[in-house]
Short mmCIF file of C-alpha atoms in Angstrom, two decimals:
data_model
loop_
_atom_site.label_atom_id
_atom_site.label_comp_id
_atom_site.label_asym_id
_atom_site.label_seq_id
_atom_site.Cartn_x
_atom_site.Cartn_y
_atom_site.Cartn_z
CA MET I 1 49.67 72.87 218.58
CA SER I 2 52.42 75.09 219.96
CA THR I 3 55.90 74.69 218.53
CA LEU I 4 59.33 75.60 219.80
CA ALA I 5 61.14 78.28 217.84
CA PRO I 6 63.62 76.91 215.30
CA PRO I 7 66.31 79.46 216.29
CA MET I 8 66.75 77.47 219.52
CA VAL I 9 68.40 74.73 217.47
CA PRO I 10 72.16 75.41 217.15
CA SER I 11 73.47 75.95 213.63
CA SER I 12 75.76 73.45 211.94
CA PRO I 13 79.31 73.63 213.30
CA LEU I 14 80.69 72.45 209.94
CA ASN I 15 81.43 74.84 207.09
CA SER I 16 80.81 72.48 204.18
CA VAL I 17 78.18 70.04 205.49
CA LEU I 18 74.77 71.64 205.77
CA ASN I 19 72.13 70.74 208.32
CA PHE I 20 74.57 68.83 210.55
CA ARG I 21 73.63 68.47 214.20
CA ASP I 22 73.83 66.21 217.21
CA VAL I 23 70.30 64.92 217.74
CA GLY I 24 70.80 64.37 221.46
CA ALA I 25 72.30 67.80 222.08
CA THR I 26 69.54 69.44 220.04
CA ILE I 27 66.74 67.75 221.96
CA ASN I 28 68.40 68.54 225.29
CA THR I 29 68.49 72.22 224.27
CA LEU I 30 64.83 72.15 223.23
CA VAL I 31 63.58 70.37 226.37
CA PRO I 32 65.39 71.90 229.36
CA LYS I 33 65.37 69.54 232.31
CA SER I 34 67.29 69.20 235.54
CA ARG I 35 69.36 66.63 233.65
CA PRO I 36 69.69 65.87 229.91
CA LEU I 37 67.10 63.55 228.35
CA LEU I 38 69.39 62.09 225.70
CA GLU I 39 72.99 61.04 225.49
CA THR I 40 75.03 63.28 223.21
CA ALA I 41 77.70 62.50 220.62
CA LEU I 42 75.89 59.33 219.52
CA LEU I 43 73.35 60.14 216.82
CA TYR I 44 73.90 62.83 214.19
CA ARG I 45 71.92 64.01 211.16
CA SER I 46 72.91 66.07 208.13
CA ALA I 47 72.53 66.82 204.45
CA ARG I 48 74.85 64.94 202.07
CA PRO I 49 78.47 65.18 203.23
CA ASP I 50 79.89 64.59 199.73
CA GLU I 51 81.45 68.05 199.42
CA ALA I 52 82.95 68.06 202.92
CA THR I 53 86.27 69.91 202.99
CA PRO I 54 89.36 68.14 204.39
CA PRO I 55 88.99 69.96 207.76
CA ASP I 56 85.32 68.95 207.99
CA ARG I 57 86.12 65.37 207.01
CA ARG I 58 88.70 65.27 209.81
CA ALA I 59 86.15 66.75 212.21
CA LEU I 60 83.59 64.10 211.33
CA THR I 61 86.00 61.27 212.04
CA THR I 62 88.04 62.71 214.93
CA VAL I 63 86.01 65.41 216.73
CA TYR I 64 82.67 63.64 216.31
CA GLY I 65 84.12 60.14 215.97
CA ILE I 66 81.63 59.01 213.33
CA LYS I 67 81.91 55.23 212.92
CA THR I 68 78.86 54.51 210.77
CA ILE I 69 77.09 56.53 208.07
CA ILE I 70 73.59 55.56 206.94
CA ASP I 71 72.99 57.01 203.46
CA LEU I 72 69.28 57.11 202.56
CA ARG I 73 69.73 58.31 198.98
CA SER I 74 68.68 56.55 195.81
CA ARG I 75 70.93 55.23 193.04
CA THR I 76 69.94 58.17 190.84
CA GLU I 77 71.04 60.65 193.49
CA HIS I 78 74.40 58.90 193.77
CA VAL I 79 75.02 59.00 190.05
CA GLU I 80 73.97 62.65 189.74
CA GLN I 81 76.46 63.56 192.44
CA ALA I 82 79.11 61.49 190.69
CA LYS I 83 78.42 63.37 187.47
CA LYS I 84 78.86 66.67 189.29
CA ARG I 85 82.25 65.47 190.47
CA GLY I 86 83.15 64.59 186.90
CA ALA I 87 83.04 60.85 187.50
CA ASN I 88 82.82 58.68 184.40
CA VAL I 89 79.35 57.27 184.99
CA ARG I 90 77.66 56.92 181.62
CA SER I 91 75.28 53.99 181.68
CA ALA I 92 72.21 53.13 183.71
CA ALA I 93 73.55 49.61 184.07
CA LEU I 94 76.68 50.80 185.83
CA VAL I 95 74.68 52.86 188.31
CA ALA I 96 72.25 50.08 189.01
CA THR I 97 75.01 47.71 190.07
CA ASN I 98 77.74 49.97 191.38
CA VAL I 99 76.66 52.66 193.84
CA ASP I 100 79.93 52.13 195.72
CA ALA I 101 81.95 53.04 192.63
CA ALA I 102 80.05 56.29 192.19
CA ALA I 103 80.43 57.25 195.86
CA GLU I 104 83.98 55.99 196.47
CA PRO I 105 85.83 59.31 195.86
CA VAL I 106 84.02 61.05 198.74
CA ARG I 107 83.93 58.26 201.31
CA MET I 108 86.07 58.64 204.40
CA PRO I 109 88.52 55.90 205.33
CA GLY I 110 87.68 53.99 208.48
CA VAL I 111 83.97 54.80 208.34
CA ARG I 112 81.39 52.09 207.68
CA TYR I 113 78.94 53.18 204.97
CA LEU I 114 75.48 51.64 204.64
CA ASP I 115 73.37 52.51 201.60
CA ILE I 116 69.72 52.05 202.59
CA SER I 117 67.58 53.87 200.03
CA LEU I 118 64.22 55.05 201.33
CA ASN I 119 63.12 55.14 197.69
CA GLY I 120 63.49 51.38 197.51
CA ASN I 121 61.84 48.84 195.22
CA ALA I 122 58.44 48.65 196.92
CA PHE I 123 58.21 52.44 197.23
CA SER I 124 59.16 52.89 193.57
CA ARG I 125 56.69 50.24 192.38
CA ASN I 126 53.92 51.98 194.29
CA LEU I 127 54.70 55.22 192.45
CA LEU I 128 54.95 53.54 189.06
CA TRP I 129 51.61 51.76 189.29
CA GLN I 130 49.89 55.10 189.91
CA LEU I 131 51.08 56.43 186.54
CA ARG I 132 48.96 56.46 183.42
CA TRP I 133 50.00 53.70 181.00
CA ALA I 134 51.41 56.15 178.47
CA SER I 135 53.46 57.83 181.19
CA LEU I 136 54.72 54.49 182.51
CA ILE I 137 55.87 53.42 179.05
CA ARG I 138 57.65 56.73 178.50
CA LEU I 139 59.30 56.53 181.94
CA MET I 140 60.57 53.00 181.32
CA SER I 141 61.91 54.00 177.90
CA LEU I 142 63.81 56.95 179.38
CA MET I 143 65.24 54.79 182.17
CA ALA I 144 66.41 52.18 179.66
CA ALA I 145 68.13 54.92 177.66
CA GLY I 146 69.92 56.24 180.75
CA TYR I 147 67.86 59.42 181.17
CA ARG I 148 67.13 58.84 184.82
CA LEU I 149 66.20 62.38 185.90
CA GLU I 150 63.91 62.86 182.94
CA ALA I 151 62.22 59.55 183.79
CA ILE I 152 61.83 60.41 187.46
CA SER I 153 60.36 63.81 186.58
CA ILE I 154 57.39 62.02 185.01
CA ALA I 155 56.60 60.31 188.32
CA GLY I 156 57.41 63.57 190.11
CA LYS I 157 54.82 65.62 188.23
CA GLU I 158 52.14 62.95 187.99
CA VAL I 159 52.35 61.21 191.37
CA MET I 160 54.83 62.70 193.85
CA ALA I 161 53.80 66.36 193.57
CA PRO I 162 50.11 65.64 194.23
CA ARG I 163 51.06 63.44 197.22
CA GLY I 164 53.08 66.23 198.85
CA LEU I 165 55.72 65.80 201.55
CA VAL I 166 53.30 64.37 204.11
CA GLY I 167 51.73 61.94 201.64
CA LEU I 168 55.15 60.71 200.53
CA ALA I 169 56.12 60.22 204.17
CA HIS I 170 53.01 58.06 204.60
CA ASP I 171 54.02 56.06 201.51
CA THR I 172 57.53 55.62 202.89
CA LEU I 173 56.15 54.26 206.16
CA ASP I 174 53.92 51.81 204.30
CA PHE I 175 56.24 50.65 201.52
CA CYS I 176 59.71 50.88 203.09
CA ARG I 177 59.26 48.63 206.11
CA GLY I 178 62.20 46.45 205.12
CA GLU I 179 64.44 49.50 204.84
CA ILE I 180 63.19 50.83 208.19
CA ARG I 181 64.05 47.48 209.78
CA ARG I 182 67.57 47.61 208.30
CA ILE I 183 68.08 51.10 209.72
CA PHE I 184 66.85 50.10 213.17
CA LEU I 185 69.04 47.00 213.12
CA VAL I 186 72.02 49.35 212.76
CA LEU I 187 70.72 51.61 215.53
CA ALA I 188 70.23 48.61 217.83
CA GLU I 189 73.88 47.55 217.59
CA GLN I 190 75.79 49.57 220.17
CA THR I 191 79.18 49.13 218.49
CA ASN I 192 77.95 51.11 215.43
CA TYR I 193 77.86 54.42 217.31
CA PRO I 194 78.45 57.30 216.75
CA ILE I 195 76.11 57.18 213.73
CA LEU I 196 75.41 59.83 211.10
CA ILE I 197 72.15 59.59 209.13
CA HIS I 198 71.77 61.63 205.95
CA CYS I 199 70.01 61.88 202.61
CA THR I 200 70.37 64.74 200.12
CA GLN I 201 68.95 67.64 202.10
CA GLY I 202 68.82 65.89 205.45
CA LYS I 203 65.26 67.00 206.11
CA ASP I 204 62.63 64.62 204.71
CA ARG I 205 63.92 61.04 204.63
CA THR I 206 66.44 61.80 207.37
CA GLY I 207 63.76 63.77 209.21
CA LEU I 208 61.38 60.82 209.01
CA VAL I 209 63.92 58.35 210.39
CA VAL I 210 64.91 60.71 213.22
CA LEU I 211 61.21 61.33 213.89
CA LEU I 212 60.65 57.58 214.32
CA VAL I 213 63.58 57.31 216.71
CA LEU I 214 62.39 60.27 218.79
CA LEU I 215 58.83 58.92 218.91
CA LEU I 216 60.26 55.63 220.15
CA LEU I 217 62.08 57.57 222.86
CA GLU I 218 58.72 59.16 223.83
CA LEU I 219 59.89 62.73 223.46
CA PRO I 220 57.58 65.76 223.29
CA ILE I 221 56.05 66.37 219.87
CA GLU I 222 57.01 70.04 220.13
CA ALA I 223 60.70 69.18 220.41
CA ILE I 224 60.57 66.71 217.52
CA THR I 225 58.84 69.37 215.40
CA ALA I 226 61.38 72.04 216.30
CA ASP I 227 64.23 69.75 215.30
CA TYR I 228 62.51 68.98 211.97
CA VAL I 229 61.66 72.58 210.98
CA ALA I 230 65.18 73.76 211.89
CA SER I 231 66.35 72.16 208.63
CA GLN I 232 64.65 74.89 206.59
CA ARG I 233 66.93 77.55 208.07
CA GLU I 234 69.97 75.29 207.92
CA LEU I 235 69.49 74.65 204.20
CA GLU I 236 68.96 78.28 203.23
CA PRO I 237 72.56 78.75 201.90
CA GLU I 238 71.86 76.17 199.16
CA LYS I 239 68.25 77.07 198.44
CA THR I 240 68.80 78.11 194.82
CA GLU I 241 70.68 74.90 194.02
CA ARG I 242 68.12 72.80 195.88
CA LEU I 243 65.26 74.36 193.92
CA LYS I 244 67.02 73.42 190.68
CA GLU I 245 67.44 69.83 191.85
CA ILE I 246 63.83 69.64 193.00
CA SER I 247 62.57 71.10 189.72
CA SER I 248 64.64 68.58 187.74
CA ILE I 249 62.50 65.74 189.10
CA GLY I 250 59.19 67.50 188.50
CA LEU I 251 58.55 68.91 191.97
CA GLY I 252 57.68 72.43 193.10
CA GLU I 253 59.17 74.89 195.56
CA GLU I 254 57.02 73.55 198.41
CA PHE I 255 59.26 70.46 198.47
CA ALA I 256 62.15 72.66 199.62
CA GLY I 257 60.36 73.60 202.81
CA CYS I 258 59.69 72.01 206.21
CA PRO I 259 55.95 72.17 206.95
CA ALA I 260 55.31 72.98 210.59
CA ASP I 261 52.59 70.30 210.77
CA PHE I 262 54.68 67.53 209.16
CA VAL I 263 55.65 65.78 212.40
CA GLU I 264 52.18 66.00 213.89
CA LYS I 265 50.53 64.60 210.74
CA VAL I 266 53.01 61.74 210.47
CA LYS I 267 52.52 60.90 214.15
CA GLU I 268 48.73 60.94 213.69
CA TYR I 269 49.05 58.62 210.67
CA ILE I 270 51.20 56.16 212.62
CA GLU I 271 48.69 56.15 215.48
CA GLU I 272 45.55 55.94 213.35
CA LYS I 273 46.73 53.38 210.77
CA HIS I 274 49.34 51.39 212.68
CA GLY I 275 48.29 51.72 216.33
CA GLY I 276 51.29 53.77 217.45
CA ILE I 277 55.05 53.73 217.06
CA LYS I 278 55.67 50.42 218.85
CA SER I 279 53.05 48.61 216.82
CA TYR I 280 54.37 50.15 213.60
CA LEU I 281 57.94 49.09 214.36
CA ASP I 282 56.71 45.62 215.30
CA GLY I 283 55.19 45.44 211.83
CA CYS I 284 58.58 46.33 210.36
CA GLY I 285 60.27 43.54 212.28
CA VAL I 286 61.76 45.84 214.92
CA ASP I 287 60.89 43.84 218.02
CA HIS I 288 60.78 44.82 221.69
CA GLN I 289 64.37 43.75 222.34
CA MET I 290 65.70 45.86 219.47
CA ARG I 291 63.66 48.86 220.56
CA GLU I 292 64.89 48.56 224.13
CA ARG I 293 68.53 48.38 223.00
CA ILE I 294 68.05 51.65 221.13
CA ARG I 295 66.28 53.29 224.06
CA SER I 296 68.93 52.17 226.55
CA LYS I 297 71.71 53.47 224.28
CA ILE I 298 70.29 56.92 223.55
CA LEU I 299 68.22 57.79 226.63
CA THR I 300 70.16 58.97 229.67
CA GLY I 301 70.10 56.67 232.66
#
């Protein structure tokens, strides 16, 4: 399969938010036509915007007009970020019930925030039941004591690392259908736009959601791949820090990359197991009417 060169994707215009880009503008750059394929200034993607500087926060809300932010991160990721900011988050119980409290200091006024973790309950249960009994008991003990990263690293080493990025994407598709439906419900409501989708790095969970949207829009696989792999270059300034974070949950350096065959393999899985993107979304509860509202909003007339 031929791929478009990542350098064709414009770099983030923000100084403190990595991997930020306008999905429509990016695809229009990658697929030159007599007229643009996608509307611009509607759908954005990025890494976590928690450390956005005041000028970048103003840009997000005024220049880009972001109205809705879909945050795909887990509770553990929220609390770890809160700890880095010096927030007083000491107990697992607090984190489990109060993600908003942990995130509140970095949230922008006037923006609607939706926390839709793609490491939700069904996904997590699937990981846990693949652990050896001794590992599961140790993980649960660490979680109960508030040592969340140490607990997750057990699942990381024993289950997630062997699955790899593509395998975990397959698991997300299979076990996060409810979360996918919630995301597409947001995308189907025209008053929610402009929308920013992000996770921690903005490449895997965010990349998977954007991939699903672009498959729904029937865009060339080469363009979807080029958008996905561009994240590797965009995240280079934080590579050392990202490797530390990845290592802390028991994963290796390969999880910091963007495999060139990721999009193609995920597309093949959707086609072979689920009968294609429309059938997959149907199975998630994203019906024809919802899909058409998204298509009519993002595709040019």
